[in-house]
mmCIF file of C-alpha atoms in Angstrom:
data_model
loop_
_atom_site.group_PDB
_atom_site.id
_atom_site.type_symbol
_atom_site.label_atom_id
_atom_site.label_comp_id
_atom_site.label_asym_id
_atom_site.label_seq_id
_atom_site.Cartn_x
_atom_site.Cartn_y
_atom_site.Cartn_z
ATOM 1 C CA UNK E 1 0.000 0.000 0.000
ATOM 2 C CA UNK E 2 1.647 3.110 -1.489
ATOM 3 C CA UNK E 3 -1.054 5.458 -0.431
ATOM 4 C CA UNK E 4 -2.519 8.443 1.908
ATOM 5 C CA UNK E 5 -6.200 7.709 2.196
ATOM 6 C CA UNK E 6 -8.306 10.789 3.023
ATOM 7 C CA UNK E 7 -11.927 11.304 3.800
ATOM 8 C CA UNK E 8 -14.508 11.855 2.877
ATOM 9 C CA UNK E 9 -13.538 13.610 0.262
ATOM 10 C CA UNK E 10 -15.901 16.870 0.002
ATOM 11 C CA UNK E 11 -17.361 17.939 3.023
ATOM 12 C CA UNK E 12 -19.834 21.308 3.693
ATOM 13 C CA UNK E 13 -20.787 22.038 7.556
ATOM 14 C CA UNK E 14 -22.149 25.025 9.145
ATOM 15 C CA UNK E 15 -20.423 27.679 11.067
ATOM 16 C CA UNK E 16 -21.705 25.694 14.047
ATOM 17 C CA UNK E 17 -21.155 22.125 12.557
ATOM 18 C CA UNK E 18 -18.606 19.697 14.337
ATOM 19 C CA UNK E 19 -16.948 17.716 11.819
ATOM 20 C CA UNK E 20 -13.580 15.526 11.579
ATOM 21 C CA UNK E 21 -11.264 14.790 8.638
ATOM 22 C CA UNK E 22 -9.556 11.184 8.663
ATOM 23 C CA UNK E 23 -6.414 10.458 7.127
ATOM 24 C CA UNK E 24 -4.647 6.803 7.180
ATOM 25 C CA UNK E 25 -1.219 5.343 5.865
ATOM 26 C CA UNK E 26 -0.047 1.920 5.769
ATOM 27 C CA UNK E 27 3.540 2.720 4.436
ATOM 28 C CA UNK E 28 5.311 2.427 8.311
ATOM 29 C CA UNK E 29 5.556 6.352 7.666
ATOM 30 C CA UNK E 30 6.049 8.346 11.509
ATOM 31 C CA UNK E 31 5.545 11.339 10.352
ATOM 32 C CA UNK E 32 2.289 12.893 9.341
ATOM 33 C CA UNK E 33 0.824 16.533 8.615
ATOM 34 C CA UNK E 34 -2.331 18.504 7.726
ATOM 35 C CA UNK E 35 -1.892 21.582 4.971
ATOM 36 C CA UNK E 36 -4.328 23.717 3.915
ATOM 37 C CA UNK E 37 -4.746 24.816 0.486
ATOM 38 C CA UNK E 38 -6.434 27.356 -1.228
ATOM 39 C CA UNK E 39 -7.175 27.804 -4.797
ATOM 40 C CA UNK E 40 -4.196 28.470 -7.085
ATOM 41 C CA UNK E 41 -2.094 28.554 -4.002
ATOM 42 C CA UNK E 42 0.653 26.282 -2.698
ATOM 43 C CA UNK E 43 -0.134 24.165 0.409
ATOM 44 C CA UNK E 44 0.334 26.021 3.974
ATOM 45 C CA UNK E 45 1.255 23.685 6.170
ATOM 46 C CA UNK E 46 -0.648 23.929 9.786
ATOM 47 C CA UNK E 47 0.655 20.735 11.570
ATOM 48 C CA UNK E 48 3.504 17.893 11.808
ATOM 49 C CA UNK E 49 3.232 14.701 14.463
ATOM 50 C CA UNK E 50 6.212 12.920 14.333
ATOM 51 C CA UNK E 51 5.916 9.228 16.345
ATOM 52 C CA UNK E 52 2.594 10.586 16.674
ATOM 53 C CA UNK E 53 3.685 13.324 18.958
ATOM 54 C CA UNK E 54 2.402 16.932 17.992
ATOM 55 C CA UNK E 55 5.910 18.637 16.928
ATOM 56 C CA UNK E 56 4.838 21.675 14.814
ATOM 57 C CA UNK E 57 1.470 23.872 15.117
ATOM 58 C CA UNK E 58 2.101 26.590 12.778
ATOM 59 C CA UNK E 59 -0.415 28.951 14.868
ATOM 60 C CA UNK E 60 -3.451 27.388 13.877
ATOM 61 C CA UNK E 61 -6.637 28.556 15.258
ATOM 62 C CA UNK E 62 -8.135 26.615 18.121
ATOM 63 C CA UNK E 63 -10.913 25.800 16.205
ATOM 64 C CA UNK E 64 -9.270 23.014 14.340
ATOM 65 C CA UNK E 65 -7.682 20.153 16.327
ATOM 66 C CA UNK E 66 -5.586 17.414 15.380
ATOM 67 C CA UNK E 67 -5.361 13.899 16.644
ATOM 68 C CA UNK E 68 -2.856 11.110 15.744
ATOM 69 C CA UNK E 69 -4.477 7.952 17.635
ATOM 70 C CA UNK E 70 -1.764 5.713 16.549
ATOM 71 C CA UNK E 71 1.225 5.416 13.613
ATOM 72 C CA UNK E 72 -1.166 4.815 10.941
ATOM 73 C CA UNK E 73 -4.399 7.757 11.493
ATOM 74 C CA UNK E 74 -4.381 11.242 11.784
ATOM 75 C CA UNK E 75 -7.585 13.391 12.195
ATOM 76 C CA UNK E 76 -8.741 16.675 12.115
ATOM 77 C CA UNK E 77 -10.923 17.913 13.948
ATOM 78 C CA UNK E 78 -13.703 20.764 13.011
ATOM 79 C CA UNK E 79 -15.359 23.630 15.254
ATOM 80 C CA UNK E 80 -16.824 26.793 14.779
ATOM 81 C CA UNK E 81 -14.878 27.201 11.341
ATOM 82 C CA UNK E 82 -15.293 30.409 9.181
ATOM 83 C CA UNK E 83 -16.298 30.693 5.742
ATOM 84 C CA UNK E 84 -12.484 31.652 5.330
ATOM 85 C CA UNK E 85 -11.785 27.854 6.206
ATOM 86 C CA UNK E 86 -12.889 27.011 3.399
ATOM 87 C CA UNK E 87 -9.970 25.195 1.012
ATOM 88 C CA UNK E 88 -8.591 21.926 0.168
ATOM 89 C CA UNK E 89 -7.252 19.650 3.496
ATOM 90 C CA UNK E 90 -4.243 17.776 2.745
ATOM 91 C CA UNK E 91 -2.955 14.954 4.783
ATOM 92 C CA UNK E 92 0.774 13.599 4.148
ATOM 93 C CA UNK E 93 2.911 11.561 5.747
ATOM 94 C CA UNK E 94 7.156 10.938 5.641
ATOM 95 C CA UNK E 95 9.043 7.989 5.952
ATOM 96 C CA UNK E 96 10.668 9.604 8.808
ATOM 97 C CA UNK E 97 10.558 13.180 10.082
ATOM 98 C CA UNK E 98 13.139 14.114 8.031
ATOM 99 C CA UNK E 99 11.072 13.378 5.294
ATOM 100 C CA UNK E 100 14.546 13.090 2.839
ATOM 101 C CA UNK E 101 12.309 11.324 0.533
ATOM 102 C CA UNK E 102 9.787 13.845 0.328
ATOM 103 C CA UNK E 103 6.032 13.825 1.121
ATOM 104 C CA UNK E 104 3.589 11.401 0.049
ATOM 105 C CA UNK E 105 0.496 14.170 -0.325
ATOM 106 C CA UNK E 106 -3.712 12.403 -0.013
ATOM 107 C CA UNK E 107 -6.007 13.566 -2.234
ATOM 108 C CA UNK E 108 -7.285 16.074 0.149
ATOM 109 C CA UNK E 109 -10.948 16.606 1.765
ATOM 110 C CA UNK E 110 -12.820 19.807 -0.090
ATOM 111 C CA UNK E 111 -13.984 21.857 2.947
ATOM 112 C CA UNK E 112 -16.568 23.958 2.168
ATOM 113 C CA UNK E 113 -17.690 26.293 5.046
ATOM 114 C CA UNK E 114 -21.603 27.713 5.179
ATOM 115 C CA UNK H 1 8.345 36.335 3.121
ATOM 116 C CA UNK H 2 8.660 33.610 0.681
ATOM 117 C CA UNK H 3 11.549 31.399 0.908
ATOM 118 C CA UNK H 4 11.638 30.109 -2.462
ATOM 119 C CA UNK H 5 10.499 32.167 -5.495
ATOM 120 C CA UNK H 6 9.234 30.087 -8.618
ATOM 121 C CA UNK H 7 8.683 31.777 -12.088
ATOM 122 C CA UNK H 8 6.643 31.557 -14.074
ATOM 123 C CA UNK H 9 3.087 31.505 -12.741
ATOM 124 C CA UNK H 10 1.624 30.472 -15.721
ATOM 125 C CA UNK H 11 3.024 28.524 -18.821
ATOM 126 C CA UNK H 12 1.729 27.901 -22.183
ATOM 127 C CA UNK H 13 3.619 25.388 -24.264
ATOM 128 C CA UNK H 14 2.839 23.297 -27.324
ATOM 129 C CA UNK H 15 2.797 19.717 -27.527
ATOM 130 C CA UNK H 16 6.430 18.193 -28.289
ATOM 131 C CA UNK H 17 8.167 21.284 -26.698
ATOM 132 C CA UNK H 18 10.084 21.724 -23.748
ATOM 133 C CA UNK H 19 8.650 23.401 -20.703
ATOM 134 C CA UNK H 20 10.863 25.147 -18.215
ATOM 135 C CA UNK H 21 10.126 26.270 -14.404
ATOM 136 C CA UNK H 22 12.811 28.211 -12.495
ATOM 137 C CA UNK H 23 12.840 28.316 -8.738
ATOM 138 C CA UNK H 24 15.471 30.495 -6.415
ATOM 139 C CA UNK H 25 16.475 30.324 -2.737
ATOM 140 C CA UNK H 26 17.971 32.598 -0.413
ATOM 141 C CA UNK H 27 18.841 30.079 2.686
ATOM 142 C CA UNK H 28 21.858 28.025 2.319
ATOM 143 C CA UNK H 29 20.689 25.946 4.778
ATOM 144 C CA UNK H 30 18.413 23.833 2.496
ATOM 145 C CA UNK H 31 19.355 20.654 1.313
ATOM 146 C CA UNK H 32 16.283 18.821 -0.350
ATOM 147 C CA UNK H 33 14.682 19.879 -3.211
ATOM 148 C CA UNK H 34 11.606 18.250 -5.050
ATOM 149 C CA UNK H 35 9.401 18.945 -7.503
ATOM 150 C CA UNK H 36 5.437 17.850 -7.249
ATOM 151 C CA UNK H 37 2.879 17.859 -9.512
ATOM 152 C CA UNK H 38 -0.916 18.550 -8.744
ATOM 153 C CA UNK H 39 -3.644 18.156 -10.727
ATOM 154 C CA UNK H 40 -7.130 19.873 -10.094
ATOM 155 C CA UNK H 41 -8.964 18.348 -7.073
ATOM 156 C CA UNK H 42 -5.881 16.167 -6.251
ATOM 157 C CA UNK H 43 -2.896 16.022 -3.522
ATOM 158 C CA UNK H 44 0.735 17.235 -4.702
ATOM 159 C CA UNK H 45 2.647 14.048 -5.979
ATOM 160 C CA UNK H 46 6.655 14.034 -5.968
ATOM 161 C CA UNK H 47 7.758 14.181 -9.467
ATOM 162 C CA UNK H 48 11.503 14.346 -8.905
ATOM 163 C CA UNK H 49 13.763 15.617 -6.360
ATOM 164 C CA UNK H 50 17.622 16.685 -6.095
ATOM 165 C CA UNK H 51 20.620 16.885 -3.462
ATOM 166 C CA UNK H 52 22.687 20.002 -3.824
ATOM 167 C CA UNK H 53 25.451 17.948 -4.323
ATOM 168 C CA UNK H 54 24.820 16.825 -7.903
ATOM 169 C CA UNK H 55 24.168 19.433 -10.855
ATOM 170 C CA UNK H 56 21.289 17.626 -12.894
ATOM 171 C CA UNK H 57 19.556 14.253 -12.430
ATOM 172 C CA UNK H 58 17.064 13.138 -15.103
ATOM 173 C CA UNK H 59 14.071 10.559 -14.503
ATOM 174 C CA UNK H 60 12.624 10.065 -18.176
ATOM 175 C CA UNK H 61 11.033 13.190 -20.009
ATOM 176 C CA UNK H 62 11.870 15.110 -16.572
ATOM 177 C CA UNK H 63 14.824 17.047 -15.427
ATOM 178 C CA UNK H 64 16.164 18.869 -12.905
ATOM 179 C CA UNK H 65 19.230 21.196 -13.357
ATOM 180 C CA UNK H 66 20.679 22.764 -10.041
ATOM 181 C CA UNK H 67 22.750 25.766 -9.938
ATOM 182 C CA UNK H 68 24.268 26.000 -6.511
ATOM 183 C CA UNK H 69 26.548 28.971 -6.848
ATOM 184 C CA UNK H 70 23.568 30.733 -8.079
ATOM 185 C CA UNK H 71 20.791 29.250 -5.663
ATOM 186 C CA UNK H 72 18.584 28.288 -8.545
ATOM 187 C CA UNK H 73 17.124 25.286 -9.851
ATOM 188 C CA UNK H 74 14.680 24.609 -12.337
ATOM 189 C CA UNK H 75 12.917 22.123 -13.668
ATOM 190 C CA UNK H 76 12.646 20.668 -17.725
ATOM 191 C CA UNK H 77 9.889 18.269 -19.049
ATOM 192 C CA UNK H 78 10.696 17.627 -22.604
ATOM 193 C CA UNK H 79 8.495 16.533 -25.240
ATOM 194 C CA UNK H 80 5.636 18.129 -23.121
ATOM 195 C CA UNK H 81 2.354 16.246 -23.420
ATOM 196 C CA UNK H 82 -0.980 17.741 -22.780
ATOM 197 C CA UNK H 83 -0.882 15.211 -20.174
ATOM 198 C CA UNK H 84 1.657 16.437 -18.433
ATOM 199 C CA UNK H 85 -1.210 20.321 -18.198
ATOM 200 C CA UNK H 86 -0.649 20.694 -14.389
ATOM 201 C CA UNK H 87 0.412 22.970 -11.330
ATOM 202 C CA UNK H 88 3.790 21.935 -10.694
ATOM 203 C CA UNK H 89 5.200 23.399 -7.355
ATOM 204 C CA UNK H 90 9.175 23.245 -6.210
ATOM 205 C CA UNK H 91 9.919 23.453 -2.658
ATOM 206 C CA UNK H 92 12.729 22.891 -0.341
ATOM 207 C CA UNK H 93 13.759 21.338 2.711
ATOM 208 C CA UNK H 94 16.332 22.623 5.913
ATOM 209 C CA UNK H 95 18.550 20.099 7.016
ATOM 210 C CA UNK H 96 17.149 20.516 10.508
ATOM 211 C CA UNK H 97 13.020 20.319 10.903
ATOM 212 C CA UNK H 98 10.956 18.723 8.483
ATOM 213 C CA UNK H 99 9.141 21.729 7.003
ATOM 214 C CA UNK H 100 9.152 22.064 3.779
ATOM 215 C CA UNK H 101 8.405 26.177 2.091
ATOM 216 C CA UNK H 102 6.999 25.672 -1.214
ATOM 217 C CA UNK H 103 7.109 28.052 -4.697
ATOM 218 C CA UNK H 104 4.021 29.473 -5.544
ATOM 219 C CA UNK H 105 3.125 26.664 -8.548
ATOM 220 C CA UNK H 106 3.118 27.605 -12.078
ATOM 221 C CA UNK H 107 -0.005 26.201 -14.074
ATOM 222 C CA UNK H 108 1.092 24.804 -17.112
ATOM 223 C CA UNK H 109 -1.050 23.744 -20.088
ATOM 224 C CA UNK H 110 0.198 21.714 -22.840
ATOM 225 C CA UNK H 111 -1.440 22.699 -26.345
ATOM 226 C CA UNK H 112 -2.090 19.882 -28.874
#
């Protein structure tokens, strides 16, 4: 299995909705991360777990929350969000932190805020 | 500000010809360099990637020349296919941390 599996893979809530993005690997990756992209822009990325320990929030609001239950899942979860939220969720993962291999990107979860 | 400038943002070229993406760094401190490829409603995919320590490395129709005197490296897909019509981002890597600061993209489309 040479893939990130994201889901679902379009997903509209309410300002007051509580929703959760789920991303899984079965590649023995330890590193994972959630970017955000907009249209035409590159991806922003918003956090790293490495050994499923949180190791980089890149100042993310509070009102999205990650959780990396084991090696192999990594969620997102959704409260309050803005129409502003509204972009492309990526999940990736690394053979190792270092990632010298690069990223292996999902196909992302369209997020589309009300 | 952004850590690794790519030019240009958009790119028409026709089928058969060769399509050419520059990207430029300021930190010396990078060591990684890929290339992905994105098509619309999809994740990134690695393409290719390069070490500073080599000058070129080729991986079929793609290549990747790397200037590091000049802290520039671009990327070549020859015989372009309108396959091949994508956003194409370059992005680098510290040798500490595992963040990588992408280029803008550049949208290319491949003309029959």
């Amino acid at each position: 299995d040479t893939e990130v599996t994201q889901t679902p893979k379009h997903l509209v809530m309410g300002m007051t909705n509580k929703k959760s993005l789920k991303c899984e690997q079965h590649m023995g990756h330890r590193a994972m991360y959630w970017y955000k992209q907009k249209a035409k822009k590159p991806p922003e990325l918003m956090f790293v777990y490495s050994y499923e320990k949180l190791s980089i929030n890149e100042s993310v609001p509070s009102r999205f929350s990650p959780e990396c239950p084991n090696s192999s899942l990594l969620n997102l979860h959704l409260h309050a969000l803005q129409p502003e939220d509204s972009a492309l969720y990526l999940c990736a993962s690394s053979l190792t932190p270092a990632a010298n291999y690069g990223y292996t990107f999902g196909s992302g979860t369209r997020l589309t805020v009300v | 500000q952004q850590q690794v400038k790519q030019s240009p943002q958009s790119l028409i070229v026709q089928k058969g010809g060769i399509s050419i993406i520059n990207c430029a760094y300021e930190n010396t401190a990078f060591d990684y360099f890929p290339w992905y490829q994105q098509f619309p409603g999809k994740g990134p995919a690695l393409l290719i990637a390069i070490r500073p320590d080599v000058s070129e490395k080729k991986e079929g129709r793609f290549t990747i020349s790397f200037n590091k005197s000049a802290k520039q490296f671009s990327l070549h897909i020859m015989d372009s296919q309108p396959g091949d019509s994508a956003t194409y981002f370059c992005a680098a890597r510290k040798g500490t941390g595992n963040q990588f600061y992408f280029g803008t993209g550049t949208s290319l489309t491949v003309i029959p």
